[in-house]
Amino acid sequence: MLEQTVTTDQALDAGRSEAITQKMIDVINHAGLALMLSLGHRTGLLDAMAQLNWTESRELARAAGLNERYVREWLGCMSTGGIVDISPDGKRYRLPPEHAAVLTRAASPNNMATTAQWIAVLGSVEDHVTEAFRHGRGVPYDAYHGFNRVMSEESLQTTVAGLEPHILPLVPDVQRKLAAGGRVADVGCGAGLALLEMARLYPRSHFTGIDFLEDSIALARAEAARRGITNVQFQARDAAQWREPNTYDLITTFDAVHDQASPATVLENIAVSLKPNGTYLMQDIAGTSHHHSDRELPLGPFTYAVSTMHCMSVSLAYNGAGLGAAWGKETAQRMLREAGFNEVTLKQLPHDVINYYYICRK
């Protein structure tokens, strides 16, 4: 048995001790800010502040239709955290226009307050994940309350808004093909927002959405009916059990492969289901497959936190591979080749700092 001894007279680097102490203070403060930014987004407080310029708590509460006492306490967090300005007399507050440009719905797709919502969603399963560290079996999808809501908002910003101007142009000639009429599948489609946008843009093409979660498919079908979009269908099924040989001109996945229980099988099924001249477009989390290199990622700690608390864990809950969000480009490119894609091109887009885009052909 190994014994570990910590000596009290061990020399410590005073500068390093001070630095980690300050970093932990910053971490705790920023955690509080993230929760309050999430609340500010969900309650509409940030949007209301952007319209009011300098305002008192009572006026802001009235504009947002909220309780003044709660609003006043929220303003305390926002002002001490440097998110909102406060007047010298401490009575009036303002959301600077520079901050509103990244924290309000009007700023979409640049609204980072939507991303702050993940802290609360992931925190809600901390007890489950703590136990999973011990038994290793993961946490099922139905434990994540609010997941579909936040994922849909994120999809609207990073994917839906970028489809026509940025994402689809990555695939040579695909927009012309879809305008003329083609077949498209989105695997792991969630609530179907990206697929519905493509169906709207290309009414002559036919679109199929596939997702494991029946709740997500129900949301997608309801939204298609609400919008009157008829060139789309949604199927509640496991992508590991799905394949339609030589059927599709384009297959997409948007941040979906790393969550799969059987990602290698899903990628093989995608390759089989493409027409010989078809294209697979995979959007997935940016990373290098190495912790050391991933220290340079702008959202490295956040990516690994989301992976631990959700992506890896939901895969393990179904006896899966547990790839995790940070599986990285080296692993992704290897698995794509093994699935049957002989041509894999990796791209990045300036509007999306968290994802890579892989354009794949057989």
XYZ file of C-alpha atoms in Angstrom:
362
model
C 0.000 0.000 0.000
C 1.352 3.389 -0.987
C 1.493 6.082 1.633
C 1.372 9.745 0.723
C 2.954 12.190 3.117
C 2.478 15.948 3.085
C 5.076 17.779 5.126
C 4.106 21.050 6.758
C 7.580 22.494 6.217
C 7.453 22.031 2.426
C 8.436 25.258 0.733
C 5.562 26.841 -1.186
C 5.790 29.387 -3.972
C 4.097 32.393 -2.371
C 3.316 33.949 -5.746
C 1.668 30.788 -6.995
C -0.359 30.420 -3.800
C -1.592 33.979 -4.108
C -2.441 33.461 -7.785
C -4.561 30.344 -7.193
C -6.337 32.025 -4.291
C -7.251 34.969 -6.495
C -8.261 32.632 -9.299
C -10.624 30.754 -6.996
C -12.178 34.026 -5.862
C -12.737 34.898 -9.522
C -14.181 31.443 -10.255
C -16.701 31.683 -7.425
C -17.711 35.218 -8.375
C -18.087 34.274 -12.033
C -20.179 31.237 -11.102
C -22.573 33.564 -9.297
C -22.631 35.913 -12.275
C -23.400 33.044 -14.652
C -26.447 32.035 -12.611
C -27.699 35.605 -12.420
C -27.108 36.163 -16.144
C -29.186 33.070 -16.811
C -31.971 34.507 -14.654
C -31.603 37.876 -16.345
C -32.065 36.207 -19.709
C -34.996 33.998 -18.712
C -36.900 36.781 -16.936
C -36.254 39.356 -19.658
C -34.410 41.709 -17.298
C -31.420 42.113 -19.595
C -33.677 42.906 -22.558
C -35.672 45.399 -20.493
C -32.527 47.142 -19.225
C -31.263 47.583 -22.777
C -34.388 49.616 -23.540
C -34.380 51.836 -20.439
C -30.941 53.456 -20.241
C -30.465 54.661 -16.613
C -33.195 53.177 -14.416
C -34.136 52.495 -10.804
C -35.020 49.014 -9.588
C -38.721 49.854 -9.298
C -38.919 51.128 -12.872
C -37.037 48.098 -14.184
C -39.273 45.703 -12.259
C -42.351 47.409 -13.682
C -40.988 47.262 -17.248
C -40.165 43.556 -16.933
C -43.330 42.661 -14.983
C -41.346 41.337 -12.022
C -41.096 41.693 -8.253
C -39.036 44.754 -7.262
C -37.287 43.117 -4.306
C -35.924 40.305 -6.462
C -34.923 42.753 -9.181
C -33.054 44.911 -6.664
C -31.042 41.933 -5.378
C -30.282 40.827 -8.943
C -29.009 44.340 -9.700
C -26.681 43.992 -6.727
C -25.002 41.022 -8.370
C -24.915 42.662 -11.794
C -23.417 45.912 -10.498
C -20.813 44.373 -8.180
C -19.879 42.020 -11.006
C -19.351 44.800 -13.526
C -22.152 43.742 -15.858
C -24.231 46.874 -15.295
C -23.171 50.413 -14.400
C -24.375 52.037 -11.171
C -24.769 55.750 -10.497
C -22.652 57.421 -7.760
C -25.719 57.736 -5.515
C -26.359 53.982 -5.864
C -29.954 54.422 -7.024
C -29.813 54.041 -10.803
C -28.459 51.341 -13.063
C -27.604 50.988 -16.735
C -26.720 48.126 -19.053
C -24.002 49.639 -21.278
C -24.690 49.261 -25.007
C -21.411 47.383 -25.406
C -22.668 44.801 -22.887
C -26.157 44.701 -24.378
C -24.506 43.740 -27.678
C -23.605 40.327 -26.223
C -26.260 39.836 -23.521
C -29.695 40.474 -25.048
C -32.057 38.729 -27.428
C -31.684 41.636 -29.840
C -27.987 40.723 -30.065
C -28.656 37.177 -31.313
C -26.733 35.262 -32.601
C -24.157 36.903 -30.316
C -26.188 36.628 -27.096
C -23.917 34.879 -24.587
C -26.542 35.019 -21.847
C -28.156 31.998 -23.508
C -24.972 29.997 -22.881
C -24.966 31.023 -19.214
C -28.135 28.948 -18.795
C -26.071 25.769 -19.028
C -24.620 26.343 -15.563
C -28.013 25.918 -13.907
C -29.055 23.024 -16.159
C -25.851 21.105 -15.485
C -25.828 21.987 -11.797
C -29.252 20.393 -11.430
C -27.738 16.927 -12.021
C -24.694 17.310 -9.768
C -25.963 14.670 -7.326
C -26.507 12.185 -10.165
C -23.071 12.836 -11.660
C -21.424 12.535 -8.234
C -22.856 9.029 -7.961
C -21.849 8.277 -11.557
C -18.218 8.994 -10.633
C -18.522 6.034 -8.263
C -20.558 3.528 -10.290
C -19.528 4.677 -13.799
C -22.917 4.118 -15.406
C -23.767 7.670 -16.459
C -26.921 9.790 -16.182
C -29.909 9.331 -18.549
C -31.363 12.107 -20.699
C -34.576 12.394 -18.692
C -32.634 13.647 -15.649
C -31.758 16.907 -17.436
C -34.670 19.280 -16.887
C -34.571 22.294 -19.172
C -32.100 20.696 -21.573
C -34.339 20.895 -24.661
C -35.168 24.536 -23.977
C -31.554 25.665 -23.696
C -30.330 23.438 -26.513
C -32.965 24.912 -28.824
C -31.888 28.450 -27.978
C -28.245 27.590 -28.577
C -29.128 25.918 -31.871
C -30.937 29.029 -33.060
C -27.779 31.052 -32.486
C -24.895 28.827 -33.546
C -26.589 26.747 -36.230
C -29.888 28.087 -37.563
C -28.713 31.684 -37.940
C -25.546 30.543 -39.701
C -26.993 27.926 -42.055
C -27.619 29.996 -45.168
C -24.783 32.551 -44.937
C -21.989 30.396 -43.485
C -22.561 26.664 -42.955
C -24.175 25.312 -46.124
C -21.751 27.228 -48.392
C -18.998 25.018 -46.919
C -20.370 22.160 -49.046
C -19.595 22.750 -52.736
C -22.691 22.968 -54.951
C -25.090 21.762 -52.234
C -27.270 24.872 -52.281
C -27.852 24.499 -56.020
C -28.745 20.812 -55.580
C -31.187 21.539 -52.770
C -32.807 24.369 -54.694
C -33.447 21.934 -57.552
C -34.688 19.202 -55.215
C -32.734 16.714 -53.126
C -32.961 14.544 -50.032
C -31.474 15.563 -46.691
C -31.294 13.843 -43.296
C -30.317 15.394 -39.973
C -29.209 12.768 -37.453
C -29.656 13.707 -33.801
C -31.951 16.513 -34.910
C -33.258 17.422 -31.449
C -36.228 19.767 -31.732
C -35.594 20.028 -35.465
C -34.864 23.743 -35.725
C -31.950 23.422 -38.151
C -33.843 20.988 -40.363
C -36.946 23.185 -40.394
C -34.840 26.136 -41.503
C -33.378 24.101 -44.367
C -36.865 22.893 -45.314
C -38.028 26.508 -45.415
C -35.083 27.588 -47.546
C -35.412 24.709 -50.017
C -39.097 23.816 -50.545
C -38.318 21.480 -53.476
C -36.177 19.205 -51.305
C -37.358 16.621 -48.785
C -35.965 16.491 -45.243
C -35.872 13.740 -42.598
C -34.999 14.291 -38.941
C -33.914 11.421 -36.696
C -33.550 11.576 -32.926
C -33.454 9.082 -30.077
C -35.652 11.204 -27.778
C -39.407 11.046 -28.356
C -39.920 14.343 -26.510
C -37.621 16.120 -28.962
C -39.372 14.580 -31.960
C -42.751 15.643 -30.572
C -41.479 19.226 -30.307
C -40.137 19.080 -33.866
C -43.397 17.757 -35.304
C -45.421 20.366 -33.452
C -43.196 23.175 -34.708
C -43.398 21.905 -38.299
C -47.192 21.863 -38.046
C -47.266 25.330 -36.508
C -45.180 26.739 -39.356
C -47.035 24.799 -42.042
C -43.844 23.144 -43.336
C -44.792 19.967 -45.197
C -41.542 18.840 -46.866
C -40.123 17.455 -43.624
C -40.687 14.357 -41.492
C -39.345 13.375 -38.087
C -38.623 9.878 -36.795
C -38.065 8.839 -33.175
C -35.419 6.149 -33.531
C -31.889 5.195 -32.552
C -29.453 6.270 -35.277
C -27.398 3.156 -34.508
C -30.366 1.106 -35.785
C -31.048 3.309 -38.836
C -29.667 3.100 -42.330
C -31.129 3.843 -45.771
C -28.516 2.837 -48.352
C -27.727 5.310 -51.154
C -30.633 7.611 -50.284
C -29.440 11.084 -49.296
C -27.662 13.913 -51.083
C -26.726 15.533 -47.769
C -26.655 14.249 -44.200
C -25.950 16.596 -41.311
C -25.229 16.276 -37.617
C -25.022 19.324 -35.394
C -23.122 18.661 -32.145
C -24.691 15.208 -32.016
C -22.094 12.513 -32.728
C -20.135 12.817 -29.484
C -23.315 12.145 -27.449
C -24.093 8.858 -29.194
C -23.864 5.563 -27.347
C -22.519 3.926 -30.536
C -20.852 6.749 -32.481
C -18.813 4.470 -34.767
C -21.958 2.631 -35.868
C -23.831 5.902 -36.394
C -21.037 7.229 -38.619
C -21.015 3.987 -40.619
C -24.797 4.219 -41.075
C -24.450 7.797 -42.290
C -21.832 6.762 -44.843
C -24.008 3.905 -46.107
C -27.089 6.143 -46.340
C -25.403 8.739 -48.544
C -25.635 8.583 -52.309
C -22.251 7.875 -53.964
C -21.795 11.596 -54.665
C -23.422 12.744 -51.425
C -21.855 14.772 -48.621
C -21.868 14.415 -44.854
C -21.550 17.705 -42.942
C -20.608 17.200 -39.298
C -20.585 20.103 -36.863
C -18.934 19.091 -33.609
C -17.050 20.568 -30.691
C -13.595 21.991 -31.400
C -10.728 20.268 -29.662
C -7.513 18.356 -30.223
C -8.097 15.048 -28.375
C -5.306 16.043 -25.942
C -5.673 17.816 -22.587
C -2.348 19.580 -22.971
C -3.264 21.155 -26.325
C -6.825 21.896 -25.270
C -5.531 24.409 -22.729
C -5.447 26.845 -25.674
C -9.178 26.512 -26.419
C -11.151 29.698 -25.636
C -13.834 27.627 -23.889
C -11.719 24.660 -22.814
C -12.815 24.353 -19.160
C -16.458 24.939 -20.111
C -16.271 22.255 -22.822
C -14.888 19.664 -20.422
C -17.442 20.645 -17.767
C -20.359 20.208 -20.182
C -18.868 16.919 -21.327
C -18.489 15.573 -17.793
C -21.911 16.720 -16.655
C -23.833 15.767 -19.816
C -22.262 14.576 -23.089
C -20.022 11.786 -21.810
C -22.467 10.871 -19.076
C -25.562 10.400 -21.269
C -23.578 8.123 -23.569
C -22.347 6.012 -20.648
C -25.908 5.814 -19.297
C -26.794 3.661 -22.317
C -23.668 1.474 -22.096
C -22.086 3.697 -24.709
C -18.610 4.718 -25.780
C -18.616 7.893 -23.678
C -16.676 9.909 -26.263
C -17.519 13.216 -24.628
C -17.680 16.684 -26.142
C -13.886 16.998 -26.123
C -13.250 13.939 -28.302
C -11.254 16.234 -30.586
C -10.331 16.440 -34.240
C -7.752 13.631 -34.225
C -10.263 11.095 -32.911
C -13.029 12.489 -35.116
C -10.956 12.299 -38.299
C -9.845 8.745 -37.518
C -13.416 7.589 -36.861
C -14.688 9.261 -40.028
C -12.067 7.440 -42.093
C -12.902 4.144 -40.404
C -16.596 4.729 -41.177
C -15.850 4.888 -44.901
C -15.159 8.539 -45.654
C -12.092 8.849 -47.868
C -12.205 12.639 -48.099
C -12.495 14.664 -44.874
C -11.972 18.428 -44.835
C -11.984 20.380 -41.567
C -13.204 23.981 -41.489
C -13.777 26.669 -38.867
C -16.209 29.561 -39.106
C -15.674 32.990 -37.518
C -19.223 33.137 -36.115
C -18.795 29.881 -34.157
C -15.781 29.630 -31.834
C -16.845 26.372 -30.201
C -17.270 24.073 -33.228
C -15.374 22.497 -36.092
C -17.078 21.644 -39.385
C -16.121 18.432 -41.185
C -17.057 18.053 -44.867
C -16.957 14.345 -45.662
C -17.277 12.312 -48.866
C -16.983 8.589 -49.555
